[in-house]
Amino acid sequence: MQYLPNILFAVVLIFGITFFVKNVKKLLRNIKLGKAVDRSDNSALRWKNMIKIALGQSKMVRRPVSGLLHIVVYVGFIIINIEVLEIIIDGLFGTHRLFQNYVGAQLYGALIGTFEVLALLVFVAVIVFWIRRNVITIKRFLNKEMKGWPKNDGNFILYFEMVLMTLFLVMNATDTPFQEAGIGNIVSQYIAPLFSDLTESTIHLIERGAWWAHIIGILIFLNYLYYSKHLHILLAFPNTYFANLNAKGQFDNLASVTNEVKLMLDPTADPFATPAEDDAETVPEKFGAQDVSDLNWVQLLNAYTCTECGRCTSVCPANQTGKELSPRAIMMKTRDRVEEVGKNIDANGKFVDDGKTLFDTIATEELWACTSCNACVEECPVNIDPLSIIMDMRRYEVMEKSAAPQELNMMMTNIENNGAPWQYNQMDRLNWKDEE
């Protein structure tokens, strides 16, 4: 019976970590459904971007209020959870505040005092975030894609953080030896009097209950991430590292199209020749993207990293003028489709055609509303690129289905016939220069 709490703790810890690892493997499997793309170039710049944007939150503070609050929550939550290492050791070996014996009372008190101040700041910041989401009418939180689960998910995480910070402070406030030492109880000393009328055994039970609830809550939070937009806590780092380094507005050329044009311009080429086997990589099964397996793995990583903050949608000129397009919704719908494909694989051992594609969730009206201005890409705090998905789906519409909008078809017909986008004779193309 003496070691029962330690055994129980080990079981809970192993179960929580095992479930987390299982979901991580599933996540990696789903991301790898995308096509290969090489993002190994310029590693120095990629590391710089990751440190500056993901770790340093440089793009978050462009909007100072939400940016600074996010930094408080981000830094506070990460630093406070350093104590989780001590909790794990204490839980496995039956010790209590083990680190205090090794770093000394003064340093330990300074660390715990810092944690307590950060816990209070996180709690306040989370309340402000909750008010912004649920009381103040901030337009980007009211879009139709934020109804139902996305709205609830955002609130669930806020509640999680409130509870975890409260449990941490209550755990310290009811730790009688810690309070009697008077070192590090910067915030909890003001909570401790709330329990002063209780018996010593009751206070100890509350402390143990808060301790258990705190670690179990962290394990639940860790495993909840896979099902939440807050997966960006983990994925923001690889996402910023593997982000596209090309200048915004620079689109990739399809090698297959380039080779075809070169072949057409080569008078010595055999027009009836079939592609050689070594050309298979430059001759895709289809042009553009019809489903998530036609996107590359970085685009699928983007979808899982989306924070649903709505900054992209708030600066989208198409969305601002009432068009159907929301870059945030593009990422959310892509992620939903990847998850749907992943569940299909889990159920059948391999993907079984379900008769669905990305076009079942992303309407062509959304795709063609995009002005390709890159505002969404520039604004995203973790370098997500909704435009690349939009352009790949457009390519499929044009090159595979010949389903471009009428205006675009007219323009391409005019270029083919007249050498210009406008409907007039080629001989009149330069008449404009003679106009006064």
mmCIF file of C-alpha atoms in Angstrom, residues 108-416:
data_model
loop_
_atom_site.group_PDB
_atom_site.id
_atom_site.type_symbol
_atom_site.label_atom_id
_atom_site.label_comp_id
_atom_site.label_asym_id
_atom_site.label_seq_id
_atom_site.Cartn_x
_atom_site.Cartn_y
_atom_site.Cartn_z
ATOM 1 C CA TYR A 108 13.952 27.359 -5.472
ATOM 2 C CA GLY A 109 11.858 30.074 -3.852
ATOM 3 C CA ALA A 110 12.796 32.530 -6.607
ATOM 4 C CA LEU A 111 11.762 30.021 -9.268
ATOM 5 C CA ILE A 112 8.444 29.129 -7.649
ATOM 6 C CA GLY A 113 7.772 32.827 -6.951
ATOM 7 C CA THR A 114 8.312 33.569 -10.647
ATOM 8 C CA PHE A 115 5.987 30.702 -11.551
ATOM 9 C CA GLU A 116 3.296 32.052 -9.240
ATOM 10 C CA VAL A 117 3.468 35.567 -10.705
ATOM 11 C CA LEU A 118 3.298 34.139 -14.206
ATOM 12 C CA ALA A 119 0.352 31.927 -13.210
ATOM 13 C CA LEU A 120 -1.542 34.996 -12.025
ATOM 14 C CA LEU A 121 -0.693 36.910 -15.216
ATOM 15 C CA VAL A 122 -1.767 33.955 -17.365
ATOM 16 C CA PHE A 123 -5.058 33.726 -15.477
ATOM 17 C CA VAL A 124 -5.751 37.449 -16.050
ATOM 18 C CA ALA A 125 -4.731 37.263 -19.727
ATOM 19 C CA VAL A 126 -6.986 34.256 -20.286
ATOM 20 C CA ILE A 127 -9.951 36.100 -18.785
ATOM 21 C CA VAL A 128 -9.285 39.002 -21.176
ATOM 22 C CA PHE A 129 -9.127 36.546 -24.088
ATOM 23 C CA TRP A 130 -12.442 35.008 -22.984
ATOM 24 C CA ILE A 131 -14.052 38.467 -22.891
ATOM 25 C CA ARG A 132 -12.682 39.272 -26.347
ATOM 26 C CA ARG A 133 -14.106 36.041 -27.736
ATOM 27 C CA ASN A 134 -17.472 36.008 -26.011
ATOM 28 C CA VAL A 135 -18.433 39.537 -24.960
ATOM 29 C CA ILE A 136 -16.726 42.057 -27.220
ATOM 30 C CA THR A 137 -17.920 41.840 -30.830
ATOM 31 C CA ILE A 138 -14.613 41.376 -32.640
ATOM 32 C CA LYS A 139 -15.590 40.626 -36.201
ATOM 33 C CA ARG A 140 -12.965 37.969 -36.936
ATOM 34 C CA PHE A 141 -14.367 35.783 -34.161
ATOM 35 C CA LEU A 142 -17.884 35.998 -35.569
ATOM 36 C CA ASN A 143 -17.391 34.546 -39.062
ATOM 37 C CA LYS A 144 -19.610 31.604 -39.917
ATOM 38 C CA GLU A 145 -16.715 29.109 -39.844
ATOM 39 C CA MET A 146 -16.297 29.967 -36.141
ATOM 40 C CA LYS A 147 -19.707 28.652 -35.128
ATOM 41 C CA GLY A 148 -20.099 25.432 -33.151
ATOM 42 C CA TRP A 149 -16.980 23.395 -32.418
ATOM 43 C CA PRO A 150 -14.351 26.045 -33.373
ATOM 44 C CA LYS A 151 -15.908 28.528 -30.940
ATOM 45 C CA ASN A 152 -16.268 25.906 -28.214
ATOM 46 C CA ASP A 153 -12.728 24.644 -28.772
ATOM 47 C CA GLY A 154 -11.321 28.144 -28.228
ATOM 48 C CA ASN A 155 -13.278 28.473 -24.983
ATOM 49 C CA PHE A 156 -12.395 24.970 -23.750
ATOM 50 C CA ILE A 157 -8.691 25.806 -23.921
ATOM 51 C CA LEU A 158 -9.254 29.023 -21.989
ATOM 52 C CA TYR A 159 -11.138 27.120 -19.294
ATOM 53 C CA PHE A 160 -8.356 24.519 -19.215
ATOM 54 C CA GLU A 161 -5.752 27.207 -18.631
ATOM 55 C CA MET A 162 -7.814 28.921 -15.924
ATOM 56 C CA VAL A 163 -8.253 25.627 -14.060
ATOM 57 C CA LEU A 164 -4.594 24.600 -14.384
ATOM 58 C CA MET A 165 -3.328 27.953 -13.111
ATOM 59 C CA THR A 166 -5.813 27.840 -10.225
ATOM 60 C CA LEU A 167 -4.776 24.308 -9.287
ATOM 61 C CA PHE A 168 -1.112 25.326 -9.318
ATOM 62 C CA LEU A 169 -1.723 28.229 -6.927
ATOM 63 C CA VAL A 170 -4.047 26.197 -4.661
ATOM 64 C CA MET A 171 -1.469 23.396 -4.564
ATOM 65 C CA ASN A 172 1.131 25.879 -3.300
ATOM 66 C CA ALA A 173 -1.292 27.652 -0.943
ATOM 67 C CA THR A 174 -2.228 24.401 0.817
ATOM 68 C CA ASP A 175 1.339 23.094 1.024
ATOM 69 C CA THR A 176 1.856 23.911 4.721
ATOM 70 C CA PRO A 177 5.671 23.420 4.889
ATOM 71 C CA PHE A 178 6.068 25.554 1.732
ATOM 72 C CA GLN A 179 3.934 28.338 3.226
ATOM 73 C CA GLU A 180 5.741 28.178 6.575
ATOM 74 C CA ALA A 181 9.093 28.553 4.816
ATOM 75 C CA GLY A 182 7.810 31.808 3.348
ATOM 76 C CA ILE A 183 10.070 31.596 0.285
ATOM 77 C CA GLY A 184 8.469 31.722 -3.160
ATOM 78 C CA ASN A 185 4.848 32.035 -2.034
ATOM 79 C CA ILE A 186 4.488 35.470 -3.626
ATOM 80 C CA VAL A 187 0.898 34.916 -4.744
ATOM 81 C CA SER A 188 -0.179 31.783 -2.870
ATOM 82 C CA GLN A 189 0.354 33.462 0.528
ATOM 83 C CA TYR A 190 -2.772 35.514 -0.176
ATOM 84 C CA ILE A 191 -4.756 32.377 -1.049
ATOM 85 C CA ALA A 192 -3.620 30.336 1.942
ATOM 86 C CA PRO A 193 -5.847 32.205 4.468
ATOM 87 C CA LEU A 194 -8.893 30.892 2.623
ATOM 88 C CA PHE A 195 -8.058 27.451 4.055
ATOM 89 C CA SER A 196 -6.956 28.570 7.543
ATOM 90 C CA ASP A 197 -10.137 27.374 9.270
ATOM 91 C CA LEU A 198 -9.725 23.813 7.984
ATOM 92 C CA THR A 199 -7.989 21.006 9.821
ATOM 93 C CA GLU A 200 -4.422 20.109 8.915
ATOM 94 C CA SER A 201 -5.523 16.783 7.432
ATOM 95 C CA THR A 202 -8.170 18.478 5.267
ATOM 96 C CA ILE A 203 -5.651 21.016 4.006
ATOM 97 C CA HIS A 204 -3.277 18.161 3.151
ATOM 98 C CA LEU A 205 -6.048 16.376 1.243
ATOM 99 C CA ILE A 206 -6.763 19.557 -0.735
ATOM 100 C CA GLU A 207 -3.044 19.927 -1.515
ATOM 101 C CA ARG A 208 -2.814 16.321 -2.703
ATOM 102 C CA GLY A 209 -6.035 16.682 -4.685
ATOM 103 C CA ALA A 210 -4.780 19.839 -6.386
ATOM 104 C CA TRP A 211 -1.432 18.137 -7.090
ATOM 105 C CA TRP A 212 -3.100 15.126 -8.721
ATOM 106 C CA ALA A 213 -5.620 17.240 -10.614
ATOM 107 C CA HIS A 214 -2.826 19.507 -11.884
ATOM 108 C CA ILE A 215 -0.736 16.716 -13.404
ATOM 109 C CA ILE A 216 -3.767 14.818 -14.745
ATOM 110 C CA GLY A 217 -5.055 18.090 -16.213
ATOM 111 C CA ILE A 218 -1.736 18.646 -17.980
ATOM 112 C CA LEU A 219 -1.837 15.129 -19.464
ATOM 113 C CA ILE A 220 -5.432 15.684 -20.602
ATOM 114 C CA PHE A 221 -4.435 19.029 -22.117
ATOM 115 C CA LEU A 222 -1.482 17.384 -23.893
ATOM 116 C CA ASN A 223 -3.742 14.783 -25.490
ATOM 117 C CA TYR A 224 -6.484 17.275 -26.262
ATOM 118 C CA LEU A 225 -4.079 19.211 -28.493
ATOM 119 C CA TYR A 226 -4.463 16.736 -31.360
ATOM 120 C CA TYR A 227 -8.184 17.459 -31.549
ATOM 121 C CA SER A 228 -7.795 21.205 -31.118
ATOM 122 C CA LYS A 229 -6.580 24.237 -33.015
ATOM 123 C CA HIS A 230 -4.054 24.569 -30.196
ATOM 124 C CA LEU A 231 -1.937 21.947 -31.918
ATOM 125 C CA HIS A 232 -0.073 25.032 -33.161
ATOM 126 C CA ILE A 233 1.676 25.085 -29.759
ATOM 127 C CA LEU A 234 3.776 22.210 -31.108
ATOM 128 C CA LEU A 235 3.563 22.675 -34.877
ATOM 129 C CA ALA A 236 4.352 26.406 -35.084
ATOM 130 C CA PHE A 237 8.050 25.561 -34.860
ATOM 131 C CA PRO A 238 8.326 23.122 -37.799
ATOM 132 C CA ASN A 239 5.767 25.164 -39.742
ATOM 133 C CA THR A 240 7.852 28.354 -39.609
ATOM 134 C CA TYR A 241 11.021 26.374 -40.352
ATOM 135 C CA PHE A 242 9.604 24.714 -43.492
ATOM 136 C CA ALA A 243 7.710 27.792 -44.715
ATOM 137 C CA ASN A 244 8.204 28.947 -48.290
ATOM 138 C CA LEU A 245 11.187 31.315 -48.554
ATOM 139 C CA ASN A 246 10.388 32.576 -52.046
ATOM 140 C CA ALA A 247 9.272 36.161 -52.475
ATOM 141 C CA LYS A 248 5.536 36.549 -51.955
ATOM 142 C CA GLY A 249 3.828 36.556 -55.312
ATOM 143 C CA GLN A 250 6.389 34.213 -56.862
ATOM 144 C CA PHE A 251 4.481 31.175 -58.062
ATOM 145 C CA ASP A 252 6.109 27.861 -58.818
ATOM 146 C CA ASN A 253 6.211 26.747 -62.427
ATOM 147 C CA LEU A 254 5.000 23.251 -63.205
ATOM 148 C CA ALA A 255 7.943 21.341 -64.685
ATOM 149 C CA SER A 256 5.577 19.260 -66.787
ATOM 150 C CA VAL A 257 4.096 22.369 -68.417
ATOM 151 C CA THR A 258 7.527 23.913 -68.987
ATOM 152 C CA ASN A 259 8.784 20.735 -70.636
ATOM 153 C CA GLU A 260 5.676 20.556 -72.804
ATOM 154 C CA VAL A 261 6.176 24.125 -74.021
ATOM 155 C CA LYS A 262 9.853 23.434 -74.759
ATOM 156 C CA LEU A 263 8.825 20.341 -76.689
ATOM 157 C CA MET A 264 6.346 22.369 -78.754
ATOM 158 C CA LEU A 265 9.037 24.925 -79.594
ATOM 159 C CA ASP A 266 11.617 22.304 -80.528
ATOM 160 C CA PRO A 267 11.448 21.691 -84.312
ATOM 161 C CA THR A 268 13.441 18.455 -83.951
ATOM 162 C CA ALA A 269 11.134 16.916 -81.347
ATOM 163 C CA ASP A 270 8.918 13.955 -82.187
ATOM 164 C CA PRO A 271 5.333 15.095 -81.441
ATOM 165 C CA PHE A 272 4.217 11.471 -81.099
ATOM 166 C CA ALA A 273 6.904 10.433 -78.614
ATOM 167 C CA THR A 274 5.798 9.186 -75.186
ATOM 168 C CA PRO A 275 7.521 10.419 -72.026
ATOM 169 C CA ALA A 276 10.530 8.402 -70.924
ATOM 170 C CA GLU A 277 10.396 6.583 -67.599
ATOM 171 C CA ASP A 278 12.892 9.015 -66.099
ATOM 172 C CA ASP A 279 10.497 11.867 -66.933
ATOM 173 C CA ALA A 280 7.738 10.399 -64.775
ATOM 174 C CA GLU A 281 8.315 12.905 -61.984
ATOM 175 C CA THR A 282 7.672 15.819 -64.338
ATOM 176 C CA VAL A 283 4.488 14.316 -65.767
ATOM 177 C CA PRO A 284 1.957 14.309 -62.894
ATOM 178 C CA GLU A 285 -1.146 12.173 -62.797
ATOM 179 C CA LYS A 286 -3.125 15.393 -62.682
ATOM 180 C CA PHE A 287 -2.479 19.109 -62.723
ATOM 181 C CA GLY A 288 -3.255 21.030 -59.570
ATOM 182 C CA ALA A 289 -5.031 19.680 -56.508
ATOM 183 C CA GLN A 290 -8.338 17.856 -56.444
ATOM 184 C CA ASP A 291 -7.925 16.361 -52.975
ATOM 185 C CA VAL A 292 -5.534 16.590 -50.036
ATOM 186 C CA SER A 293 -3.248 13.880 -51.458
ATOM 187 C CA ASP A 294 -2.557 16.247 -54.386
ATOM 188 C CA LEU A 295 -1.252 18.951 -52.045
ATOM 189 C CA ASN A 296 2.286 18.791 -50.674
ATOM 190 C CA TRP A 297 3.083 17.822 -47.098
ATOM 191 C CA VAL A 298 3.980 21.395 -46.095
ATOM 192 C CA GLN A 299 0.485 22.530 -47.097
ATOM 193 C CA LEU A 300 -1.016 19.798 -44.916
ATOM 194 C CA LEU A 301 1.314 20.851 -42.081
ATOM 195 C CA ASN A 302 -0.031 24.385 -42.607
ATOM 196 C CA ALA A 303 -3.583 23.114 -42.213
ATOM 197 C CA TYR A 304 -2.826 21.394 -38.908
ATOM 198 C CA THR A 305 -0.894 24.441 -37.651
ATOM 199 C CA CYS A 306 -3.722 26.923 -38.274
ATOM 200 C CA THR A 307 -4.518 28.789 -35.047
ATOM 201 C CA GLU A 308 -7.941 29.924 -36.325
ATOM 202 C CA CYS A 309 -7.057 33.419 -35.103
ATOM 203 C CA GLY A 310 -8.670 34.937 -38.200
ATOM 204 C CA ARG A 311 -5.990 37.529 -38.867
ATOM 205 C CA CYS A 312 -5.742 36.268 -42.445
ATOM 206 C CA THR A 313 -9.483 36.648 -43.024
ATOM 207 C CA SER A 314 -9.575 40.076 -41.363
ATOM 208 C CA VAL A 315 -7.142 41.489 -43.970
ATOM 209 C CA CYS A 316 -8.528 39.593 -46.986
ATOM 210 C CA PRO A 317 -9.896 42.177 -49.461
ATOM 211 C CA ALA A 318 -12.301 39.628 -50.929
ATOM 212 C CA ASN A 319 -13.761 38.843 -47.514
ATOM 213 C CA GLN A 320 -13.973 42.521 -46.598
ATOM 214 C CA THR A 321 -16.101 43.189 -49.670
ATOM 215 C CA GLY A 322 -18.563 40.431 -48.785
ATOM 216 C CA LYS A 323 -17.182 37.649 -50.973
ATOM 217 C CA GLU A 324 -17.471 34.030 -49.847
ATOM 218 C CA LEU A 325 -13.725 33.592 -49.397
ATOM 219 C CA SER A 326 -12.204 33.244 -45.911
ATOM 220 C CA PRO A 327 -8.530 32.118 -45.910
ATOM 221 C CA ARG A 328 -9.036 30.761 -42.384
ATOM 222 C CA ALA A 329 -11.935 28.610 -43.616
ATOM 223 C CA ILE A 330 -9.730 27.280 -46.451
ATOM 224 C CA MET A 331 -7.220 25.993 -43.890
ATOM 225 C CA MET A 332 -9.911 24.625 -41.565
ATOM 226 C CA LYS A 333 -11.683 22.791 -44.394
ATOM 227 C CA THR A 334 -8.388 21.358 -45.641
ATOM 228 C CA ARG A 335 -7.581 20.077 -42.142
ATOM 229 C CA ASP A 336 -11.074 18.578 -41.828
ATOM 230 C CA ARG A 337 -10.632 16.740 -45.117
ATOM 231 C CA VAL A 338 -7.201 15.396 -44.079
ATOM 232 C CA GLU A 339 -8.759 14.126 -40.859
ATOM 233 C CA GLU A 340 -11.574 12.524 -42.851
ATOM 234 C CA VAL A 341 -9.068 10.735 -45.081
ATOM 235 C CA GLY A 342 -7.070 9.671 -42.018
ATOM 236 C CA LYS A 343 -10.145 8.149 -40.366
ATOM 237 C CA ASN A 344 -10.896 6.352 -43.636
ATOM 238 C CA ILE A 345 -7.410 4.805 -43.513
ATOM 239 C CA ASP A 346 -7.820 3.874 -39.840
ATOM 240 C CA ALA A 347 -11.111 2.116 -40.593
ATOM 241 C CA ASN A 348 -9.997 0.262 -43.732
ATOM 242 C CA GLY A 349 -6.253 -0.181 -43.385
ATOM 243 C CA LYS A 350 -5.824 1.912 -46.520
ATOM 244 C CA PHE A 351 -7.699 4.717 -48.195
ATOM 245 C CA VAL A 352 -10.923 3.532 -49.799
ATOM 246 C CA ASP A 353 -12.415 5.985 -52.280
ATOM 247 C CA ASP A 354 -15.278 7.764 -50.540
ATOM 248 C CA GLY A 355 -16.370 9.745 -53.574
ATOM 249 C CA LYS A 356 -15.361 13.010 -51.931
ATOM 250 C CA THR A 357 -12.708 15.626 -52.694
ATOM 251 C CA LEU A 358 -11.614 19.000 -51.370
ATOM 252 C CA PHE A 359 -14.154 20.549 -53.706
ATOM 253 C CA ASP A 360 -16.936 19.055 -51.586
ATOM 254 C CA THR A 361 -15.969 21.393 -48.765
ATOM 255 C CA ILE A 362 -14.243 24.287 -50.557
ATOM 256 C CA ALA A 363 -16.521 25.911 -53.127
ATOM 257 C CA THR A 364 -15.182 27.197 -56.440
ATOM 258 C CA GLU A 365 -16.786 30.530 -55.537
ATOM 259 C CA GLU A 366 -14.298 30.796 -52.678
ATOM 260 C CA LEU A 367 -11.336 29.959 -54.910
ATOM 261 C CA TRP A 368 -12.117 32.491 -57.612
ATOM 262 C CA ALA A 369 -12.903 35.276 -55.144
ATOM 263 C CA CYS A 370 -9.191 35.329 -54.212
ATOM 264 C CA THR A 371 -7.182 38.248 -55.637
ATOM 265 C CA SER A 372 -3.869 36.435 -54.930
ATOM 266 C CA CYS A 373 -2.659 39.537 -53.078
ATOM 267 C CA ASN A 374 -0.828 37.491 -50.390
ATOM 268 C CA ALA A 375 -2.275 39.598 -47.553
ATOM 269 C CA CYS A 376 -3.287 36.419 -45.721
ATOM 270 C CA VAL A 377 0.213 34.961 -46.043
ATOM 271 C CA GLU A 378 1.827 38.175 -44.821
ATOM 272 C CA GLU A 379 -0.499 38.467 -41.837
ATOM 273 C CA CYS A 380 -0.364 34.895 -40.521
ATOM 274 C CA PRO A 381 1.557 34.813 -37.222
ATOM 275 C CA VAL A 382 3.018 31.358 -37.986
ATOM 276 C CA ASN A 383 3.681 31.695 -41.762
ATOM 277 C CA ILE A 384 0.764 29.636 -43.060
ATOM 278 C CA ASP A 385 0.127 29.934 -46.805
ATOM 279 C CA PRO A 386 -3.590 29.605 -47.697
ATOM 280 C CA LEU A 387 -2.920 31.081 -51.140
ATOM 281 C CA SER A 388 -0.865 28.071 -52.255
ATOM 282 C CA ILE A 389 -3.837 25.755 -51.675
ATOM 283 C CA ILE A 390 -6.182 28.132 -53.492
ATOM 284 C CA MET A 391 -3.854 28.330 -56.504
ATOM 285 C CA ASP A 392 -3.362 24.550 -56.691
ATOM 286 C CA MET A 393 -7.128 24.012 -56.642
ATOM 287 C CA ARG A 394 -7.543 26.686 -59.316
ATOM 288 C CA ARG A 395 -4.977 24.888 -61.443
ATOM 289 C CA TYR A 396 -7.045 21.740 -61.228
ATOM 290 C CA GLU A 397 -10.183 23.633 -62.242
ATOM 291 C CA VAL A 398 -8.486 25.219 -65.265
ATOM 292 C CA MET A 399 -6.082 22.532 -66.458
ATOM 293 C CA GLU A 400 -8.072 19.402 -65.709
ATOM 294 C CA LYS A 401 -11.686 20.507 -65.977
ATOM 295 C CA SER A 402 -11.413 23.602 -68.197
ATOM 296 C CA ALA A 403 -13.750 25.150 -65.657
ATOM 297 C CA ALA A 404 -12.340 28.648 -65.375
ATOM 298 C CA PRO A 405 -14.817 31.516 -64.923
ATOM 299 C CA GLN A 406 -16.275 32.926 -68.122
ATOM 300 C CA GLU A 407 -14.312 36.167 -67.792
ATOM 301 C CA LEU A 408 -11.030 34.287 -67.563
ATOM 302 C CA ASN A 409 -11.902 32.042 -70.492
ATOM 303 C CA MET A 410 -12.683 35.116 -72.590
ATOM 304 C CA MET A 411 -9.347 36.654 -71.662
ATOM 305 C CA MET A 412 -7.421 33.491 -72.568
ATOM 306 C CA THR A 413 -9.316 33.208 -75.849
ATOM 307 C CA ASN A 414 -8.441 36.818 -76.695
ATOM 308 C CA ILE A 415 -4.765 36.188 -75.901
ATOM 309 C CA GLU A 416 -4.825 33.113 -78.125
#
